[in-house]
Short mmCIF file of C-alpha atoms in Angstrom, two decimals:
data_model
loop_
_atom_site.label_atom_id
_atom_site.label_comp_id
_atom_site.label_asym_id
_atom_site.label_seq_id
_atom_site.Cartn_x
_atom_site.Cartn_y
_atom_site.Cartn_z
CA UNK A 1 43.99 -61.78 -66.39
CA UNK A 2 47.50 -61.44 -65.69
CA UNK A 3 49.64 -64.63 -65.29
CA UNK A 4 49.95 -65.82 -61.50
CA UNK A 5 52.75 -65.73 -59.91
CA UNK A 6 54.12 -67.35 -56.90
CA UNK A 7 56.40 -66.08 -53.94
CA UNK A 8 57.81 -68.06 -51.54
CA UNK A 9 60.90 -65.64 -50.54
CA UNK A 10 60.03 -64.07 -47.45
CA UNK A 11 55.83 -64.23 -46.71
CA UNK A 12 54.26 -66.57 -48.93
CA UNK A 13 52.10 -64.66 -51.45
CA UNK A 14 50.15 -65.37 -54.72
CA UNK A 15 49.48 -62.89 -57.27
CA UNK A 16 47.45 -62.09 -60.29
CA UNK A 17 49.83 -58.90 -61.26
CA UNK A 18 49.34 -56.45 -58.75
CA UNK A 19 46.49 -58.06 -57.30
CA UNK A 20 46.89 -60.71 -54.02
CA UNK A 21 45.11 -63.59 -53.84
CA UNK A 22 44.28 -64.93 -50.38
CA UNK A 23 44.20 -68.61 -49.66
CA UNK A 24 43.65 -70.79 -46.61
CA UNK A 25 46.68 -72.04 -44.67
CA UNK A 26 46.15 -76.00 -46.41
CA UNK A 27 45.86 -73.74 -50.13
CA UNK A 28 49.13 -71.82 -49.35
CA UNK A 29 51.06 -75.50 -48.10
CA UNK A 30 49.64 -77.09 -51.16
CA UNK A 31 51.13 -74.34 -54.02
CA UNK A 32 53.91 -74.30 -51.96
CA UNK A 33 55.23 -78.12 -52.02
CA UNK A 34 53.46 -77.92 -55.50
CA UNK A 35 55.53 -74.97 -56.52
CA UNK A 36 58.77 -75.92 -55.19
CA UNK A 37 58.49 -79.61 -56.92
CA UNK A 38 57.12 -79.04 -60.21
CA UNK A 39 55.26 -82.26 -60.86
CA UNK A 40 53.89 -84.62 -57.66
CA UNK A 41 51.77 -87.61 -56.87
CA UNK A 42 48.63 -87.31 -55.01
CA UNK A 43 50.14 -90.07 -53.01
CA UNK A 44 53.07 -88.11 -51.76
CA UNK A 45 51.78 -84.74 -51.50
CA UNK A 46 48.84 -86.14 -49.19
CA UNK A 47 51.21 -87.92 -47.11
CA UNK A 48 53.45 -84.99 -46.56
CA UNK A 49 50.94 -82.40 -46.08
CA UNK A 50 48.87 -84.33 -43.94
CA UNK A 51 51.07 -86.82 -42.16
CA UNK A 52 49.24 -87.37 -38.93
CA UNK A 53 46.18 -88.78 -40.74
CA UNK A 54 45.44 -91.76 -42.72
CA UNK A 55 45.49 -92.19 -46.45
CA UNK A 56 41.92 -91.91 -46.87
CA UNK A 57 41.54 -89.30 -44.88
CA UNK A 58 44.59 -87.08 -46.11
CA UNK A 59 43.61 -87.99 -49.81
CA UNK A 60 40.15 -86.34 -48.83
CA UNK A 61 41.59 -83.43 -47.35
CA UNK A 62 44.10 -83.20 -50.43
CA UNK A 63 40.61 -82.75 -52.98
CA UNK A 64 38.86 -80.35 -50.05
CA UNK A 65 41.76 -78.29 -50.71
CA UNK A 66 42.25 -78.61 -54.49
CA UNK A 67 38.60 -77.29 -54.48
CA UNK A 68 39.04 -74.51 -52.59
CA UNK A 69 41.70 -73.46 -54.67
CA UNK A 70 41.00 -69.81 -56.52
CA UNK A 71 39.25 -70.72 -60.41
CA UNK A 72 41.37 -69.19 -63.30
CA UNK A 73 41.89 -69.72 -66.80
CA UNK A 74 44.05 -71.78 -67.18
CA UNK A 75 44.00 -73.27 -63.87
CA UNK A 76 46.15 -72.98 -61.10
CA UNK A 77 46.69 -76.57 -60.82
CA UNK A 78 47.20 -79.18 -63.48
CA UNK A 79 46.02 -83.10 -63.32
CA UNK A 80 48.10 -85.48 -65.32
CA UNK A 81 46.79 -89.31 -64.06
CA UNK A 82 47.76 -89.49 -60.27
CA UNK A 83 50.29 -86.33 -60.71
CA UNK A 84 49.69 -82.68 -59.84
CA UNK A 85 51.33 -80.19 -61.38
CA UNK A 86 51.56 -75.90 -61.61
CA UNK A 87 50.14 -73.79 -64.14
CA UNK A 88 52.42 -73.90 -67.14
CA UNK A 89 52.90 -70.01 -66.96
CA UNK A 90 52.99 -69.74 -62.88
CA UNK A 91 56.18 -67.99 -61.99
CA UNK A 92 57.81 -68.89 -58.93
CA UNK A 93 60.63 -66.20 -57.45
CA UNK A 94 62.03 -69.83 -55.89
CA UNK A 95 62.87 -70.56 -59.88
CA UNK A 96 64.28 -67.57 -60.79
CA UNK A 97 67.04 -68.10 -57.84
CA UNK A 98 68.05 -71.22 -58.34
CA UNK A 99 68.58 -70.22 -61.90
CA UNK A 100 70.24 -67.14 -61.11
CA UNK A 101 72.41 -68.47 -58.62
CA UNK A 102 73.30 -71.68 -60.57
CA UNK A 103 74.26 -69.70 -63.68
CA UNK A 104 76.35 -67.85 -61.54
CA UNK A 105 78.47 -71.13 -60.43
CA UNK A 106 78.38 -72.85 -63.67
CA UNK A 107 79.23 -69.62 -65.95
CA UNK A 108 81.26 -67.05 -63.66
CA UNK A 109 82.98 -65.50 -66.51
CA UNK A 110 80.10 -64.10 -68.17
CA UNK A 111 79.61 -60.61 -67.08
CA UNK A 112 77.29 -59.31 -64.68
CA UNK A 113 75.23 -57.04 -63.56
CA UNK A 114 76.08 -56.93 -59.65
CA UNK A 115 73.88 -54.99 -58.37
CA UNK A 116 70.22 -56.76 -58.88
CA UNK A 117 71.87 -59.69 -58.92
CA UNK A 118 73.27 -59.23 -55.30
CA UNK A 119 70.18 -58.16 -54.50
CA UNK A 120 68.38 -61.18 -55.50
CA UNK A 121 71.10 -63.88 -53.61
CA UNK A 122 70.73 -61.52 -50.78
CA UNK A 123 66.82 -61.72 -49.84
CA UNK A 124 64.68 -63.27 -47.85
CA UNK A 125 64.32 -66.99 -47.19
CA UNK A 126 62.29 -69.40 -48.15
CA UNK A 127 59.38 -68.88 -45.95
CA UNK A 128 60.18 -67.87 -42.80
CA UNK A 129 58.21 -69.03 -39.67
CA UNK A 130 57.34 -72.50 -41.53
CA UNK A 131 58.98 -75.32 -39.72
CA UNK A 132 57.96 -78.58 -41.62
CA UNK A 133 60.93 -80.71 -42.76
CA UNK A 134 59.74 -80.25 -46.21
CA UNK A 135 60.36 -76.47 -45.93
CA UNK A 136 63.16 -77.01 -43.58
CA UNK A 137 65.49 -79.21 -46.15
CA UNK A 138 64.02 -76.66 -49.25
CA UNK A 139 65.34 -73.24 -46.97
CA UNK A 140 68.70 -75.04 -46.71
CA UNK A 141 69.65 -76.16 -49.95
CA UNK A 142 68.80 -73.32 -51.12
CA UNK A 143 71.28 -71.31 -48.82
CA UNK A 144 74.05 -73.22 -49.56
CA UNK A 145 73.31 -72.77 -53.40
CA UNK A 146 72.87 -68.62 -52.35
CA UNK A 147 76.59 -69.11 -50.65
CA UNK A 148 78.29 -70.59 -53.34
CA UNK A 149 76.74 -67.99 -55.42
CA UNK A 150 77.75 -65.06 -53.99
CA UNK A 151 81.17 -66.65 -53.77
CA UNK A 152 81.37 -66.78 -57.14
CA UNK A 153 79.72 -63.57 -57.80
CA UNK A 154 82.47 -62.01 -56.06
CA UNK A 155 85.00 -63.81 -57.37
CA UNK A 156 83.81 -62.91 -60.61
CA UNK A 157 83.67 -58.87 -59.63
CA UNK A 158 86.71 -59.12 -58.62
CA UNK A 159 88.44 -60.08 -61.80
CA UNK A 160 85.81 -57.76 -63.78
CA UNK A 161 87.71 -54.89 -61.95
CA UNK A 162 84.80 -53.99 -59.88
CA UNK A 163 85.99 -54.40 -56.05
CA UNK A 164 83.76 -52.65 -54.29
CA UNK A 165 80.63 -54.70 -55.56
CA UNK A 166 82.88 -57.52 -54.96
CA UNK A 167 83.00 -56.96 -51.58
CA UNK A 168 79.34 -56.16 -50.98
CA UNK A 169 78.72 -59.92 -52.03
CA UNK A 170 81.40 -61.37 -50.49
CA UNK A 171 79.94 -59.60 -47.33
CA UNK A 172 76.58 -61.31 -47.64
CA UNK A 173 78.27 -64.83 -47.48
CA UNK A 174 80.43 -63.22 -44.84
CA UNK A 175 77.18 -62.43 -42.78
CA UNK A 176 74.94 -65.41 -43.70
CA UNK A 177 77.90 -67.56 -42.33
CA UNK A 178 80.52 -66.18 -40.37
CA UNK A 179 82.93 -69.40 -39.77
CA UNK A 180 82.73 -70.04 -43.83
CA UNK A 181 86.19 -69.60 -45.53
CA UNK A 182 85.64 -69.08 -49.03
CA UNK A 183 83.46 -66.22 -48.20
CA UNK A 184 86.62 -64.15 -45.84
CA UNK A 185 88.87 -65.19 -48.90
CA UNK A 186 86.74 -63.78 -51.01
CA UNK A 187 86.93 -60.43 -48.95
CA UNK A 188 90.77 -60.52 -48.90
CA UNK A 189 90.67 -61.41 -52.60
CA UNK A 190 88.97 -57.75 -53.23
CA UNK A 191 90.71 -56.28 -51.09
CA UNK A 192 94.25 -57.09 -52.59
CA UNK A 193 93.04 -56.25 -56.52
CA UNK A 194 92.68 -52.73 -55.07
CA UNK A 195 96.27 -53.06 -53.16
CA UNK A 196 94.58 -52.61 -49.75
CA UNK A 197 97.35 -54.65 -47.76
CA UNK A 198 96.84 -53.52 -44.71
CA UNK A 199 92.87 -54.31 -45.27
CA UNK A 200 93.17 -57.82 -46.28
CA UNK A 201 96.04 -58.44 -43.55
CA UNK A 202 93.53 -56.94 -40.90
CA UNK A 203 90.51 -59.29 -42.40
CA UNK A 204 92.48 -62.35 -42.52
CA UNK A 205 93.97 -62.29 -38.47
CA UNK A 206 90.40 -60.92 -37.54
CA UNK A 207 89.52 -64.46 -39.42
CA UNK A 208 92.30 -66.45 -37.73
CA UNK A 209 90.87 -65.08 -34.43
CA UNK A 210 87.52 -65.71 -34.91
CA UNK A 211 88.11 -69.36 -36.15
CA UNK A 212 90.64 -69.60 -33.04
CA UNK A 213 87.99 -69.02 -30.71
CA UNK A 214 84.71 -70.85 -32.09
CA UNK A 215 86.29 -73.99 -33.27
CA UNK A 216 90.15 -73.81 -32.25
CA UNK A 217 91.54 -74.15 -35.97
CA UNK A 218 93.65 -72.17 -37.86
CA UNK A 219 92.23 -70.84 -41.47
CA UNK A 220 93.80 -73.52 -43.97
CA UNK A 221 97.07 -73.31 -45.94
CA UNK A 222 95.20 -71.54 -49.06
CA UNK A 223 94.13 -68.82 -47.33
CA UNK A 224 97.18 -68.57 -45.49
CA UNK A 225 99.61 -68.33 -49.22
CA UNK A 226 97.25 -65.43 -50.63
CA UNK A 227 99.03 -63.35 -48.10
CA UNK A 228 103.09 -62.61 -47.81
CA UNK A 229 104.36 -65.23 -46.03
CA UNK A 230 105.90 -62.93 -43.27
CA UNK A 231 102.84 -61.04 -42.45
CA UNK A 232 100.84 -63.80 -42.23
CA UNK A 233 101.69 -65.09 -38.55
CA UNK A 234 101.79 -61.53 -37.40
CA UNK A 235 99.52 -59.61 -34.94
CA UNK A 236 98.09 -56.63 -36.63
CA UNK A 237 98.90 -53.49 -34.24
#
């Protein structure tokens, strides 16, 4: 059988290769939380799944579900005492992010290839339509680890002499958060290694505007000294 493997970017799905395996609703939150955390007490996992219950009764629940889960070889899920953890060989896309996105922040100047990597920091979130905190605090740590990574993607690009990709990523940040800095820097930042003046003077006052309006600042000094000092306070025409 081909090794499972578990995606929680965009619709939750598990998979044996190109094959889908369909679970319950309590069999999808359980390889979820189980997933995402690696290694978890019974004790936790059947308070968070099943808050609204008792311990007796969630702990019950918690083995109904284990049960129900799909039999493979090895198993899906591991006991270890009063822990639960994954299959050692179940990939989760959730992982290979993180990863991804961490090597990106930690080793910029390694070179890269943009174009599946932008791809990857530019996907779907962490379940979408699940609204438990435990999902809720997951999706958004892991879009502020996606920002800072296509900042630094870009910023990488950039000096790699590959502009155009650069800008592609900083765009993503650009669009994922709109009032976020380091992202329109990063735009300006490509735009000036291919000596596109005029572009990164009409990207930085569309900033200043934009900032203006939503939150009545003005973008910070940084920003500000990447441009010449005359243009800067200028109205585009």
């Amino acid at each position: 059988m081909s090794l499972p493997q578990l995606r929680l970017l965009g619709p939750f799905r598990l998979e044996f290769g190109s094959e889908a395996v369909e679970l319950c609703r309590n069999g999808q939150r359980l390889m979820a939380f189980v997933g995402l955390r690696g290694r978890v007490s019974r004790t936790v996992l059947a308070g968070t799944l099943w808050p609204e219950v008792s311990e007796e009764h969630a702990r019950g629940s918690l083995r109904t579900t284990l049960w129900k889960l799909p039999r493979s070889d090895p198993p899906l899920m591991r006991c270890c005492g009063d822990y639960l953890l994954p299959a050692a060989d179940l990939y989760v896309d959730v992982h290979a992010l993180a990863e991804t996105a961490l090597d990106l922040i930690q080793e910029c100047e390694r070179p890269l290839n943009g174009g599946p990597t932008l791809a990857m920091l530019s996907g779907e979130d962490l379940l979408p339509g699940w609204d438990e905190d435990w999902v809720l605090l997951e999706r958004e740590r892991l879009r502020q680890l996606r920002l800072h990574a296509l900042d630094a993607l870009a910023e990488s690009l950039t000096r790699q002499g590959k502009p155009a990709l650069a800008l592609e990523a900083a765009w993503a940040s650009v669009r994922s958060e709109p009032l976020r800095e380091s992202a329109h820097r990063a735009v300006v930042s490509a735009h000036l290694a291919e000596d596109n003046l005029a572009e990164a003077l009409r990207h930085y006052h569309a900033f200043r505007c934009l900032l203006h309006d939503e939150l009545g600042v003005e973008p910070s000094p940084a920003f500000a000294r990447m441009l010449p000092p005359r243009r800067v306070g200028m109205t585009p025409g």
